[in-house]
Amino acid sequence: MKRGVLILAAGAATRMKQAKMLLPFASTTILSHILQEVQAIEPDSICIVTGYYHHEIQSSITAAQLDIVYNGNWEDGMAGSIKLGLAALLQKYPDLGSILIVASDQPYLNRKVLTNMIDAQADNQKGIVAAKYQEVIGIPVLFDQKYFGQLEQLQGDKGARTILQQYPDDMVTIDFPLGEIDIDTPEDYERFCLQIKEQQA
């Protein structure tokens, strides 16, 4: 079964006031790190949807075998990016069996989490596999092809969470405690860098 990965990177990061996905992390950037972890699970196709920081992201990525799609209506919310990315993946592979949606601002996302999600889908035969952190069930999230129609109908900035709420019986969750750590403000990034230093001490 063919699998595609969609990386969401279209936002303006207004509270950070710069491209947070391009902040330094582990000798590279947060986005490049996430891309490396995604490539490690060897998906059939990878699509990054950009928006406000399209040119900065495009010029920072040297990896081959991925598609960069520009969302000119990025201000309308996450739904538009999901629909554009899914359309690009399906254009390349009309027989795509599943899509894994990841964010570009979760620095602790790694190949183990993604592999656990893929394994959970195979073991449980559920149509949705979502990450769980604190009391949140959300991204990264894996959708079977039977949900592509609903993804194509999404509106606004709620992303795919509405689908998760509608089909709890067809969903399994994977614990990802560090998923709660994303980078929204300069203070978030400072705390994150301090955590990394403490871990390396």
Short mmCIF file of C-alpha atoms in Angstrom, two decimals:
data_model
loop_
_atom_site.label_atom_id
_atom_site.label_comp_id
_atom_site.label_asym_id
_atom_site.label_seq_id
_atom_site.Cartn_x
_atom_site.Cartn_y
_atom_site.Cartn_z
CA MET A 1 0.00 0.00 0.00
CA LYS A 2 1.43 3.36 -1.03
CA ARG A 3 1.83 5.94 1.72
CA GLY A 4 2.28 9.69 1.41
CA VAL A 5 3.47 12.21 3.99
CA LEU A 6 2.16 15.76 4.13
CA ILE A 7 4.22 18.33 6.05
CA LEU A 8 2.30 21.48 6.97
CA ALA A 9 4.50 24.60 6.86
CA ALA A 10 2.27 27.40 5.57
CA GLY A 11 1.66 29.58 8.63
CA ALA A 12 3.03 33.06 9.27
CA ALA A 13 4.21 32.26 12.83
CA THR A 14 2.97 35.68 13.90
CA ARG A 15 3.92 35.23 17.56
CA MET A 16 7.44 34.15 16.64
CA LYS A 17 7.77 36.87 13.98
CA GLN A 18 10.05 34.67 11.89
CA ALA A 19 9.97 31.29 10.18
CA LYS A 20 9.90 29.09 13.28
CA MET A 21 10.32 25.91 11.24
CA LEU A 22 13.70 27.22 10.06
CA LEU A 23 15.08 27.88 13.55
CA PRO A 24 18.33 26.05 14.35
CA PHE A 25 18.02 22.58 15.85
CA ALA A 26 20.49 19.67 16.12
CA SER A 27 23.03 21.09 13.63
CA THR A 28 20.23 21.75 11.12
CA THR A 29 16.77 23.34 11.32
CA ILE A 30 13.53 22.11 12.86
CA LEU A 31 12.04 21.55 9.41
CA SER A 32 15.10 19.75 8.04
CA HIS A 33 15.17 17.53 11.12
CA ILE A 34 11.50 16.63 10.63
CA LEU A 35 12.14 15.97 6.97
CA GLN A 36 15.03 13.63 7.82
CA GLU A 37 12.81 11.69 10.23
CA VAL A 38 10.03 11.47 7.64
CA GLN A 39 12.44 10.24 4.97
CA ALA A 40 13.66 7.56 7.36
CA ILE A 41 10.28 5.76 7.19
CA GLU A 42 10.63 5.63 3.40
CA PRO A 43 7.22 6.88 2.28
CA ASP A 44 6.32 6.71 -1.40
CA SER A 45 5.87 10.47 -1.61
CA ILE A 46 6.47 13.56 0.53
CA CYS A 47 4.73 16.90 0.07
CA ILE A 48 5.52 20.10 1.96
CA VAL A 49 2.83 22.78 1.81
CA THR A 50 4.25 26.27 2.24
CA GLY A 51 2.62 29.67 2.52
CA TYR A 52 3.89 32.86 4.14
CA TYR A 53 7.53 31.70 4.20
CA HIS A 54 7.46 29.88 0.87
CA HIS A 55 10.66 31.36 -0.57
CA GLU A 56 12.66 30.91 2.64
CA ILE A 57 11.58 27.29 2.95
CA GLN A 58 12.11 26.53 -0.73
CA SER A 59 15.64 27.91 -0.66
CA SER A 60 16.50 26.00 2.54
CA ILE A 61 15.52 22.55 1.30
CA THR A 62 18.04 20.62 -0.74
CA ALA A 63 16.46 17.16 -0.43
CA ALA A 64 15.31 15.53 -3.62
CA GLN A 65 12.23 13.37 -4.14
CA LEU A 66 9.74 15.66 -2.49
CA ASP A 67 7.18 18.15 -3.74
CA ILE A 68 6.79 21.70 -2.46
CA VAL A 69 3.30 23.12 -2.93
CA TYR A 70 2.54 26.80 -2.32
CA ASN A 71 -0.74 27.65 -0.62
CA GLY A 72 -1.56 31.15 -1.79
CA ASN A 73 -4.55 31.23 0.56
CA TRP A 74 -2.58 30.19 3.64
CA GLU A 75 -4.41 32.83 5.73
CA ASP A 76 -7.64 30.85 5.35
CA GLY A 77 -6.32 28.16 7.66
CA MET A 78 -4.91 24.67 7.84
CA ALA A 79 -7.74 23.01 5.91
CA GLY A 80 -6.63 24.56 2.63
CA SER A 81 -3.08 23.27 3.10
CA ILE A 82 -4.33 19.76 3.82
CA LYS A 83 -6.49 19.77 0.71
CA LEU A 84 -3.71 21.12 -1.52
CA GLY A 85 -1.19 18.63 -0.18
CA LEU A 86 -3.55 15.68 -0.52
CA ALA A 87 -4.37 16.70 -4.10
CA ALA A 88 -0.66 16.87 -4.96
CA LEU A 89 -0.01 13.43 -3.44
CA LEU A 90 -2.99 11.90 -5.25
CA GLN A 91 -1.93 13.44 -8.54
CA LYS A 92 1.37 11.61 -8.19
CA TYR A 93 -0.12 8.39 -6.81
CA PRO A 94 -3.87 8.04 -7.51
CA ASP A 95 -3.78 4.68 -5.69
CA LEU A 96 -2.40 6.19 -2.48
CA GLY A 97 -3.48 4.02 0.43
CA SER A 98 -2.87 6.38 3.36
CA ILE A 99 -1.59 9.81 4.26
CA LEU A 100 0.44 10.83 7.29
CA ILE A 101 0.00 14.50 8.22
CA VAL A 102 2.75 16.12 10.29
CA ALA A 103 3.42 19.66 11.51
CA SER A 104 6.63 21.57 10.89
CA ASP A 105 6.92 22.91 14.46
CA GLN A 106 7.08 19.73 16.56
CA PRO A 107 10.85 19.40 17.03
CA TYR A 108 10.64 16.13 18.94
CA LEU A 109 8.86 14.30 16.14
CA ASN A 110 10.97 11.30 15.17
CA ARG A 111 10.97 8.17 13.07
CA LYS A 112 10.07 5.97 16.04
CA VAL A 113 6.80 7.84 16.60
CA LEU A 114 5.97 7.64 12.90
CA THR A 115 6.86 3.94 12.70
CA ASN A 116 4.73 3.24 15.77
CA MET A 117 1.79 4.90 14.04
CA ILE A 118 2.23 2.83 10.89
CA ASP A 119 2.56 -0.36 12.93
CA ALA A 120 -0.53 0.52 14.96
CA GLN A 121 -2.59 0.88 11.81
CA ALA A 122 -1.40 -2.50 10.55
CA ASP A 123 -2.01 -4.19 13.91
CA ASN A 124 -5.39 -2.64 14.70
CA GLN A 125 -6.80 -2.18 11.20
CA LYS A 126 -8.16 1.23 12.19
CA GLY A 127 -8.71 3.98 9.66
CA ILE A 128 -7.14 6.70 11.82
CA VAL A 129 -4.02 6.71 13.98
CA ALA A 130 -3.45 9.91 15.97
CA ALA A 131 -0.83 11.13 18.42
CA LYS A 132 -1.80 11.71 22.04
CA TYR A 133 -0.10 14.17 24.38
CA GLN A 134 -1.48 15.56 27.62
CA GLU A 135 -5.24 15.50 26.99
CA VAL A 136 -4.85 16.33 23.29
CA ILE A 137 -5.41 13.92 20.43
CA GLY A 138 -3.99 15.37 17.24
CA ILE A 139 -1.11 15.75 14.87
CA PRO A 140 0.79 13.79 13.64
CA VAL A 141 -2.14 11.79 12.35
CA LEU A 142 -2.43 8.98 9.82
CA PHE A 143 -5.55 8.59 7.66
CA ASP A 144 -6.55 5.62 5.56
CA GLN A 145 -7.70 6.41 2.02
CA LYS A 146 -11.35 5.97 3.05
CA TYR A 147 -11.08 9.37 4.79
CA PHE A 148 -9.65 11.23 1.80
CA GLY A 149 -13.15 12.44 0.88
CA GLN A 150 -13.62 14.04 4.30
CA LEU A 151 -10.16 15.61 4.15
CA GLU A 152 -11.04 17.16 0.81
CA GLN A 153 -14.11 18.78 2.40
CA LEU A 154 -12.32 20.43 5.33
CA GLN A 155 -12.85 24.14 5.94
CA GLY A 156 -11.11 26.80 8.03
CA ASP A 157 -8.37 26.44 10.61
CA LYS A 158 -9.55 23.42 12.58
CA GLY A 159 -7.55 21.09 10.41
CA ALA A 160 -8.46 17.43 10.59
CA ARG A 161 -9.48 17.41 14.26
CA THR A 162 -13.15 17.44 13.35
CA ILE A 163 -12.71 14.07 11.63
CA LEU A 164 -11.00 12.66 14.72
CA GLN A 165 -13.97 13.75 16.81
CA GLN A 166 -16.46 12.16 14.40
CA TYR A 167 -14.87 8.70 14.21
CA PRO A 168 -13.49 7.75 17.63
CA ASP A 169 -14.40 4.09 17.11
CA ASP A 170 -12.21 3.87 14.02
CA MET A 171 -9.20 5.47 15.70
CA VAL A 172 -6.25 4.29 17.74
CA THR A 173 -3.88 6.67 19.52
CA ILE A 174 -0.12 6.56 20.02
CA ASP A 175 1.46 8.19 23.07
CA PHE A 176 3.77 11.04 22.06
CA PRO A 177 4.32 13.03 25.29
CA LEU A 178 6.81 15.42 23.69
CA GLY A 179 4.27 16.26 21.01
CA GLU A 180 2.92 18.99 23.26
CA ILE A 181 6.15 20.90 22.73
CA ASP A 182 5.85 23.10 19.70
CA ILE A 183 7.52 26.40 18.96
CA ASP A 184 5.11 29.34 18.85
CA THR A 185 6.96 32.17 20.61
CA PRO A 186 10.56 33.27 21.22
CA GLU A 187 10.06 32.17 24.84
CA ASP A 188 9.03 28.68 23.66
CA TYR A 189 12.21 28.46 21.63
CA GLU A 190 14.38 29.64 24.53
CA ARG A 191 12.86 26.99 26.81
CA PHE A 192 13.33 24.38 24.12
CA CYS A 193 17.02 25.26 23.64
CA LEU A 194 17.52 25.13 27.41
CA GLN A 195 15.97 21.66 27.53
CA ILE A 196 18.31 20.47 24.79
CA LYS A 197 21.35 21.82 26.65
CA GLU A 198 20.23 20.10 29.86
CA GLN A 199 19.75 16.80 28.01
CA GLN A 200 23.24 17.06 26.55
CA ALA A 201 24.90 18.00 29.85
#
